[in-house]
């Protein structure tokens, strides 16, 4: 049972436009969510996080939105840059479990 | 560079064999996590150690075991290897382990190929 789902395996966006990556989860106990970026031949790199007490968190060009009722989060990248081309993973956890459940990733390609 | 090191980078072995993957966390980080990434799959959480003690277990097979040593480095042992064990194995570390609200720093991974 995949508790964290990224239903779009890939996404192409023009440079300067907005990239929206989506993530759905099924476990209502999840209360902390993270996004990671992964370049080929490297480990994932932490990007941004959000706890369930918030519905938005912003860090520069990156904003994460959380819709708890829909069990959905999204990562917005504005403006998108060619260097943002990577695989993006969302991850979720719940207090006290110490486990992070990752989605399968979305490959973002930003076209120059 | 995340500060997490993993050795070896690549490992090729045969079915039935046993291998050990090694991870050194960032200086000062007490928690170590192990993940497996198979082809087209997300990162599957295997196990977490905090300051030498097992803290959480995920989908780790009985053929796999791990430990964290007093110097905080960790080893993941994979035995009776099968073709399906071929994957990227990532180690991650974080400063704490008693609270879930902290990011993890990932190593570059070890690519295991079982022939």
PDB file of C-alpha atoms in Angstrom:
ATOM      1  CA  UNK A   1       0.000   0.000   0.000  1.00  0.00           C
ATOM      2  CA  UNK A   2       1.618   3.194  -1.191  1.00  0.00           C
ATOM      3  CA  UNK A   3       0.832   5.743   1.497  1.00  0.00           C
ATOM      4  CA  UNK A   4       2.505   8.591  -0.352  1.00  0.00           C
ATOM      5  CA  UNK A   5       1.800   8.941  -4.046  1.00  0.00           C
ATOM      6  CA  UNK A   6       3.284  11.087  -6.738  1.00  0.00           C
ATOM      7  CA  UNK A   7       1.080  10.293  -9.688  1.00  0.00           C
ATOM      8  CA  UNK A   8       3.027  12.233 -12.294  1.00  0.00           C
ATOM      9  CA  UNK A   9       6.278  10.452 -13.116  1.00  0.00           C
ATOM     10  CA  UNK A  10       7.481  13.389 -15.181  1.00  0.00           C
ATOM     11  CA  UNK A  11       6.819  17.049 -15.892  1.00  0.00           C
ATOM     12  CA  UNK A  12       8.243  19.475 -18.454  1.00  0.00           C
ATOM     13  CA  UNK A  13       8.072  23.219 -17.926  1.00  0.00           C
ATOM     14  CA  UNK A  14       9.438  26.200 -19.817  1.00  0.00           C
ATOM     15  CA  UNK A  15      12.127  28.244 -18.097  1.00  0.00           C
ATOM     16  CA  UNK A  16      10.623  31.162 -16.174  1.00  0.00           C
ATOM     17  CA  UNK A  17       7.217  29.523 -15.789  1.00  0.00           C
ATOM     18  CA  UNK A  18       5.777  27.896 -12.697  1.00  0.00           C
ATOM     19  CA  UNK A  19       6.406  24.236 -11.908  1.00  0.00           C
ATOM     20  CA  UNK A  20       3.791  22.492  -9.789  1.00  0.00           C
ATOM     21  CA  UNK A  21       4.605  19.087  -8.373  1.00  0.00           C
ATOM     22  CA  UNK A  22       1.879  17.177  -6.598  1.00  0.00           C
ATOM     23  CA  UNK A  23       1.803  14.623  -3.840  1.00  0.00           C
ATOM     24  CA  UNK A  24      -1.113  12.756  -2.255  1.00  0.00           C
ATOM     25  CA  UNK A  25      -1.115  10.774   0.952  1.00  0.00           C
ATOM     26  CA  UNK A  26      -3.544   8.378   2.556  1.00  0.00           C
ATOM     27  CA  UNK A  27      -2.499   8.264   6.200  1.00  0.00           C
ATOM     28  CA  UNK A  28      -4.279  10.965   8.204  1.00  0.00           C
ATOM     29  CA  UNK A  29      -1.709  10.543  10.992  1.00  0.00           C
ATOM     30  CA  UNK A  30       1.019  12.141   8.880  1.00  0.00           C
ATOM     31  CA  UNK A  31       1.847  15.535  10.352  1.00  0.00           C
ATOM     32  CA  UNK A  32       5.147  16.475   8.774  1.00  0.00           C
ATOM     33  CA  UNK A  33       5.979  16.640   5.105  1.00  0.00           C
ATOM     34  CA  UNK A  34       9.198  17.239   3.237  1.00  0.00           C
ATOM     35  CA  UNK A  35      10.334  17.703  -0.329  1.00  0.00           C
ATOM     36  CA  UNK A  36      13.684  16.476  -1.581  1.00  0.00           C
ATOM     37  CA  UNK A  37      15.452  17.083  -4.857  1.00  0.00           C
ATOM     38  CA  UNK A  38      17.698  14.471  -6.419  1.00  0.00           C
ATOM     39  CA  UNK A  39      20.236  14.898  -9.189  1.00  0.00           C
ATOM     40  CA  UNK A  40      21.643  11.834 -10.999  1.00  0.00           C
ATOM     41  CA  UNK A  41      24.424  10.037  -9.137  1.00  0.00           C
ATOM     42  CA  UNK A  42      23.767  12.042  -5.971  1.00  0.00           C
ATOM     43  CA  UNK A  43      21.738  11.486  -2.843  1.00  0.00           C
ATOM     44  CA  UNK A  44      18.502  13.414  -2.282  1.00  0.00           C
ATOM     45  CA  UNK A  45      18.872  16.952  -0.962  1.00  0.00           C
ATOM     46  CA  UNK A  46      16.384  18.508   1.414  1.00  0.00           C
ATOM     47  CA  UNK A  47      14.406  21.321  -0.148  1.00  0.00           C
ATOM     48  CA  UNK A  48      11.546  22.450   2.059  1.00  0.00           C
ATOM     49  CA  UNK A  49       9.230  21.106   4.723  1.00  0.00           C
ATOM     50  CA  UNK A  50       5.862  21.838   6.259  1.00  0.00           C
ATOM     51  CA  UNK A  51       4.144  20.715   9.407  1.00  0.00           C
ATOM     52  CA  UNK A  52       0.437  20.030   9.581  1.00  0.00           C
ATOM     53  CA  UNK A  53      -0.234  23.126  11.665  1.00  0.00           C
ATOM     54  CA  UNK A  54       0.503  25.229   8.585  1.00  0.00           C
ATOM     55  CA  UNK A  55      -0.983  25.279   5.125  1.00  0.00           C
ATOM     56  CA  UNK A  56       1.876  27.063   3.404  1.00  0.00           C
ATOM     57  CA  UNK A  57       5.615  27.412   3.737  1.00  0.00           C
ATOM     58  CA  UNK A  58       7.791  29.536   1.528  1.00  0.00           C
ATOM     59  CA  UNK A  59      11.522  29.591   0.910  1.00  0.00           C
ATOM     60  CA  UNK A  60      12.689  31.755  -1.932  1.00  0.00           C
ATOM     61  CA  UNK A  61      11.412  30.360  -5.201  1.00  0.00           C
ATOM     62  CA  UNK A  62       9.952  27.295  -3.482  1.00  0.00           C
ATOM     63  CA  UNK A  63       6.546  27.157  -1.809  1.00  0.00           C
ATOM     64  CA  UNK A  64       4.852  24.108  -0.376  1.00  0.00           C
ATOM     65  CA  UNK A  65       1.098  24.053   0.095  1.00  0.00           C
ATOM     66  CA  UNK A  66      -0.703  21.569   2.322  1.00  0.00           C
ATOM     67  CA  UNK A  67      -4.393  20.739   2.027  1.00  0.00           C
ATOM     68  CA  UNK A  68      -5.121  18.456   4.950  1.00  0.00           C
ATOM     69  CA  UNK A  69      -8.741  17.807   4.092  1.00  0.00           C
ATOM     70  CA  UNK A  70      -7.737  16.606   0.627  1.00  0.00           C
ATOM     71  CA  UNK A  71      -4.580  14.901   1.941  1.00  0.00           C
ATOM     72  CA  UNK A  72      -2.664  16.687  -0.762  1.00  0.00           C
ATOM     73  CA  UNK A  73       0.466  18.757  -0.906  1.00  0.00           C
ATOM     74  CA  UNK A  74       2.117  20.551  -3.748  1.00  0.00           C
ATOM     75  CA  UNK A  75       5.464  22.155  -4.419  1.00  0.00           C
ATOM     76  CA  UNK A  76       5.511  25.325  -6.495  1.00  0.00           C
ATOM     77  CA  UNK A  77       8.720  26.537  -8.082  1.00  0.00           C
ATOM     78  CA  UNK A  78       8.585  30.081  -9.431  1.00  0.00           C
ATOM     79  CA  UNK A  79      10.301  30.971 -11.658  1.00  0.00           C
ATOM     80  CA  UNK A  80      11.573  27.611 -12.858  1.00  0.00           C
ATOM     81  CA  UNK A  81      15.221  27.445 -13.898  1.00  0.00           C
ATOM     82  CA  UNK A  82      17.107  24.819 -15.933  1.00  0.00           C
ATOM     83  CA  UNK A  83      19.102  23.947 -12.787  1.00  0.00           C
ATOM     84  CA  UNK A  84      15.842  22.828 -11.173  1.00  0.00           C
ATOM     85  CA  UNK A  85      15.746  19.845 -13.527  1.00  0.00           C
ATOM     86  CA  UNK A  86      15.889  16.869 -11.174  1.00  0.00           C
ATOM     87  CA  UNK A  87      13.732  14.205  -9.567  1.00  0.00           C
ATOM     88  CA  UNK A  88      11.588  15.540  -6.737  1.00  0.00           C
ATOM     89  CA  UNK A  89      10.439  13.303  -3.903  1.00  0.00           C
ATOM     90  CA  UNK A  90       7.832  14.121  -1.312  1.00  0.00           C
ATOM     91  CA  UNK A  91       8.007  12.403   2.052  1.00  0.00           C
ATOM     92  CA  UNK A  92       5.725  12.198   5.051  1.00  0.00           C
ATOM     93  CA  UNK A  93       6.007  11.226   8.656  1.00  0.00           C
ATOM     94  CA  UNK A  94       3.959  11.145  11.824  1.00  0.00           C
ATOM     95  CA  UNK A  95       5.025  12.119  15.326  1.00  0.00           C
ATOM     96  CA  UNK A  96       6.760   9.433  17.285  1.00  0.00           C
ATOM     97  CA  UNK A  97       7.275   7.000  14.416  1.00  0.00           C
ATOM     98  CA  UNK A  98      10.671   8.256  13.241  1.00  0.00           C
ATOM     99  CA  UNK A  99       9.861   6.837   9.816  1.00  0.00           C
ATOM    100  CA  UNK A 100       9.750   8.801   6.610  1.00  0.00           C
ATOM    101  CA  UNK A 101       7.557   7.450   3.810  1.00  0.00           C
ATOM    102  CA  UNK A 102       8.679   8.607   0.391  1.00  0.00           C
ATOM    103  CA  UNK A 103       6.764   8.906  -2.844  1.00  0.00           C
ATOM    104  CA  UNK A 104       8.112   7.470  -6.093  1.00  0.00           C
ATOM    105  CA  UNK A 105       9.283  10.830  -7.371  1.00  0.00           C
ATOM    106  CA  UNK A 106       8.508  13.194 -10.231  1.00  0.00           C
ATOM    107  CA  UNK A 107      11.153  13.981 -12.825  1.00  0.00           C
ATOM    108  CA  UNK A 108      11.078  17.698 -13.617  1.00  0.00           C
ATOM    109  CA  UNK A 109      12.623  18.987 -16.790  1.00  0.00           C
ATOM    110  CA  UNK A 110      12.918  22.740 -17.183  1.00  0.00           C
ATOM    111  CA  UNK A 111      13.395  23.687 -20.812  1.00  0.00           C
ATOM    112  CA  UNK A 112      15.612  26.649 -21.675  1.00  0.00           C
TER     113      UNK A 112
ATOM    114  CA  UNK B   1      28.473  17.655  -0.380  1.00  0.00           C
ATOM    115  CA  UNK B   2      26.098  16.627   2.424  1.00  0.00           C
ATOM    116  CA  UNK B   3      28.885  15.465   4.740  1.00  0.00           C
ATOM    117  CA  UNK B   4      27.538  11.898   4.742  1.00  0.00           C
ATOM    118  CA  UNK B   5      29.881   9.368   3.197  1.00  0.00           C
ATOM    119  CA  UNK B   6      29.046   5.915   1.913  1.00  0.00           C
ATOM    120  CA  UNK B   7      31.358   3.176   0.777  1.00  0.00           C
ATOM    121  CA  UNK B   8      31.669   1.525  -1.586  1.00  0.00           C
ATOM    122  CA  UNK B   9      30.111   3.546  -4.427  1.00  0.00           C
ATOM    123  CA  UNK B  10      29.484   0.466  -6.517  1.00  0.00           C
ATOM    124  CA  UNK B  11      29.306  -3.193  -5.617  1.00  0.00           C
ATOM    125  CA  UNK B  12      28.837  -6.122  -7.953  1.00  0.00           C
ATOM    126  CA  UNK B  13      28.327  -9.537  -6.475  1.00  0.00           C
ATOM    127  CA  UNK B  14      26.616 -12.856  -7.099  1.00  0.00           C
ATOM    128  CA  UNK B  15      23.416 -14.369  -5.774  1.00  0.00           C
ATOM    129  CA  UNK B  16      23.783 -16.035  -2.417  1.00  0.00           C
ATOM    130  CA  UNK B  17      26.637 -13.792  -1.329  1.00  0.00           C
ATOM    131  CA  UNK B  18      26.834 -11.396   1.604  1.00  0.00           C
ATOM    132  CA  UNK B  19      27.914  -7.752   1.457  1.00  0.00           C
ATOM    133  CA  UNK B  20      28.400  -4.913   3.916  1.00  0.00           C
ATOM    134  CA  UNK B  21      27.633  -1.305   3.103  1.00  0.00           C
ATOM    135  CA  UNK B  22      29.170   1.387   5.252  1.00  0.00           C
ATOM    136  CA  UNK B  23      27.958   4.847   6.186  1.00  0.00           C
ATOM    137  CA  UNK B  24      29.611   7.672   8.088  1.00  0.00           C
ATOM    138  CA  UNK B  25      27.130  10.340   9.211  1.00  0.00           C
ATOM    139  CA  UNK B  26      27.776  14.059   9.318  1.00  0.00           C
ATOM    140  CA  UNK B  27      29.922  15.113  12.220  1.00  0.00           C
ATOM    141  CA  UNK B  28      27.753  15.343  15.316  1.00  0.00           C
ATOM    142  CA  UNK B  29      24.683  13.657  13.842  1.00  0.00           C
ATOM    143  CA  UNK B  30      23.358  10.925  16.089  1.00  0.00           C
ATOM    144  CA  UNK B  31      20.720   9.412  13.813  1.00  0.00           C
ATOM    145  CA  UNK B  32      21.363   7.213  10.812  1.00  0.00           C
ATOM    146  CA  UNK B  33      18.712   5.998   8.381  1.00  0.00           C
ATOM    147  CA  UNK B  34      18.998   3.401   5.637  1.00  0.00           C
ATOM    148  CA  UNK B  35      16.889   3.433   2.471  1.00  0.00           C
ATOM    149  CA  UNK B  36      16.612   1.209  -0.578  1.00  0.00           C
ATOM    150  CA  UNK B  37      15.725   2.602  -3.991  1.00  0.00           C
ATOM    151  CA  UNK B  38      14.919   0.004  -6.629  1.00  0.00           C
ATOM    152  CA  UNK B  39      14.351   0.877 -10.272  1.00  0.00           C
ATOM    153  CA  UNK B  40      11.485   3.354 -10.695  1.00  0.00           C
ATOM    154  CA  UNK B  41      10.634   3.081  -7.027  1.00  0.00           C
ATOM    155  CA  UNK B  42      10.663   5.644  -4.299  1.00  0.00           C
ATOM    156  CA  UNK B  43      12.992   5.422  -1.371  1.00  0.00           C
ATOM    157  CA  UNK B  44      11.922   2.558   0.858  1.00  0.00           C
ATOM    158  CA  UNK B  45      12.773   3.144   4.490  1.00  0.00           C
ATOM    159  CA  UNK B  46      14.672   0.207   5.940  1.00  0.00           C
ATOM    160  CA  UNK B  47      15.846   1.061   9.436  1.00  0.00           C
ATOM    161  CA  UNK B  48      16.903   3.900  11.741  1.00  0.00           C
ATOM    162  CA  UNK B  49      19.476   4.026  14.514  1.00  0.00           C
ATOM    163  CA  UNK B  50      19.881   6.721  17.114  1.00  0.00           C
ATOM    164  CA  UNK B  51      23.090   6.888  19.111  1.00  0.00           C
ATOM    165  CA  UNK B  52      23.738   3.185  18.691  1.00  0.00           C
ATOM    166  CA  UNK B  53      20.220   1.933  19.307  1.00  0.00           C
ATOM    167  CA  UNK B  54      17.665   0.755  16.785  1.00  0.00           C
ATOM    168  CA  UNK B  55      14.840   3.292  16.769  1.00  0.00           C
ATOM    169  CA  UNK B  56      12.538   2.346  13.917  1.00  0.00           C
ATOM    170  CA  UNK B  57      12.167  -0.421  11.407  1.00  0.00           C
ATOM    171  CA  UNK B  58      10.602  -0.273   7.991  1.00  0.00           C
ATOM    172  CA  UNK B  59      10.380  -2.822   5.208  1.00  0.00           C
ATOM    173  CA  UNK B  60      13.655  -4.492   6.027  1.00  0.00           C
ATOM    174  CA  UNK B  61      14.012  -8.134   5.085  1.00  0.00           C
ATOM    175  CA  UNK B  62      15.183 -10.673   7.642  1.00  0.00           C
ATOM    176  CA  UNK B  63      18.227 -11.293   5.420  1.00  0.00           C
ATOM    177  CA  UNK B  64      19.260  -7.697   6.061  1.00  0.00           C
ATOM    178  CA  UNK B  65      20.645  -6.336   9.291  1.00  0.00           C
ATOM    179  CA  UNK B  66      22.261  -3.131  10.422  1.00  0.00           C
ATOM    180  CA  UNK B  67      24.106  -1.667  13.335  1.00  0.00           C
ATOM    181  CA  UNK B  68      25.470   1.632  14.517  1.00  0.00           C
ATOM    182  CA  UNK B  69      28.824   1.640  16.223  1.00  0.00           C
ATOM    183  CA  UNK B  70      30.082   3.782  19.142  1.00  0.00           C
ATOM    184  CA  UNK B  71      31.781   6.160  16.697  1.00  0.00           C
ATOM    185  CA  UNK B  72      28.301   6.547  15.104  1.00  0.00           C
ATOM    186  CA  UNK B  73      29.164   5.025  11.759  1.00  0.00           C
ATOM    187  CA  UNK B  74      26.708   2.430  10.555  1.00  0.00           C
ATOM    188  CA  UNK B  75      26.830  -0.740   8.500  1.00  0.00           C
ATOM    189  CA  UNK B  76      24.077  -2.438   6.549  1.00  0.00           C
ATOM    190  CA  UNK B  77      24.623  -6.155   6.041  1.00  0.00           C
ATOM    191  CA  UNK B  78      22.828  -7.907   3.200  1.00  0.00           C
ATOM    192  CA  UNK B  79      23.041 -11.683   3.070  1.00  0.00           C
ATOM    193  CA  UNK B  80      21.819 -14.505   0.836  1.00  0.00           C
ATOM    194  CA  UNK B  81      21.577 -11.945  -1.904  1.00  0.00           C
ATOM    195  CA  UNK B  82      18.951 -12.282  -4.597  1.00  0.00           C
ATOM    196  CA  UNK B  83      18.649 -10.602  -7.987  1.00  0.00           C
ATOM    197  CA  UNK B  84      15.862  -8.417  -6.616  1.00  0.00           C
ATOM    198  CA  UNK B  85      18.200  -6.901  -4.054  1.00  0.00           C
ATOM    199  CA  UNK B  86      19.910  -4.958  -6.817  1.00  0.00           C
ATOM    200  CA  UNK B  87      19.224  -1.339  -5.950  1.00  0.00           C
ATOM    201  CA  UNK B  88      20.648   1.931  -4.747  1.00  0.00           C
ATOM    202  CA  UNK B  89      21.122   1.966  -0.998  1.00  0.00           C
ATOM    203  CA  UNK B  90      21.164   5.359   0.659  1.00  0.00           C
ATOM    204  CA  UNK B  91      22.224   6.304   4.107  1.00  0.00           C
ATOM    205  CA  UNK B  92      21.031   9.538   5.691  1.00  0.00           C
ATOM    206  CA  UNK B  93      21.830  11.243   8.959  1.00  0.00           C
ATOM    207  CA  UNK B  94      20.138  13.865  11.066  1.00  0.00           C
ATOM    208  CA  UNK B  95      21.161  15.793  14.169  1.00  0.00           C
ATOM    209  CA  UNK B  96      18.547  14.314  16.423  1.00  0.00           C
ATOM    210  CA  UNK B  97      16.341  11.300  16.371  1.00  0.00           C
ATOM    211  CA  UNK B  98      13.947  11.869  19.165  1.00  0.00           C
ATOM    212  CA  UNK B  99      11.879  14.358  17.224  1.00  0.00           C
ATOM    213  CA  UNK B 100      10.591  13.720  13.766  1.00  0.00           C
ATOM    214  CA  UNK B 101      10.795  17.346  12.729  1.00  0.00           C
ATOM    215  CA  UNK B 102      14.246  17.444  11.313  1.00  0.00           C
ATOM    216  CA  UNK B 103      15.647  17.069   7.869  1.00  0.00           C
ATOM    217  CA  UNK B 104      17.864  14.253   6.791  1.00  0.00           C
ATOM    218  CA  UNK B 105      21.149  14.610   4.961  1.00  0.00           C
ATOM    219  CA  UNK B 106      21.716  11.891   2.398  1.00  0.00           C
ATOM    220  CA  UNK B 107      24.899  10.264   1.258  1.00  0.00           C
ATOM    221  CA  UNK B 108      25.594   9.627  -2.438  1.00  0.00           C
ATOM    222  CA  UNK B 109      24.442   6.026  -2.193  1.00  0.00           C
ATOM    223  CA  UNK B 110      25.885   2.599  -2.915  1.00  0.00           C
ATOM    224  CA  UNK B 111      24.767   0.928  -6.104  1.00  0.00           C
ATOM    225  CA  UNK B 112      24.486  -2.810  -5.560  1.00  0.00           C
ATOM    226  CA  UNK B 113      24.242  -5.124  -8.529  1.00  0.00           C
ATOM    227  CA  UNK B 114      23.521  -8.797  -7.899  1.00  0.00           C
ATOM    228  CA  UNK B 115      24.265 -11.061 -10.850  1.00  0.00           C
TER     229      UNK B 115
END
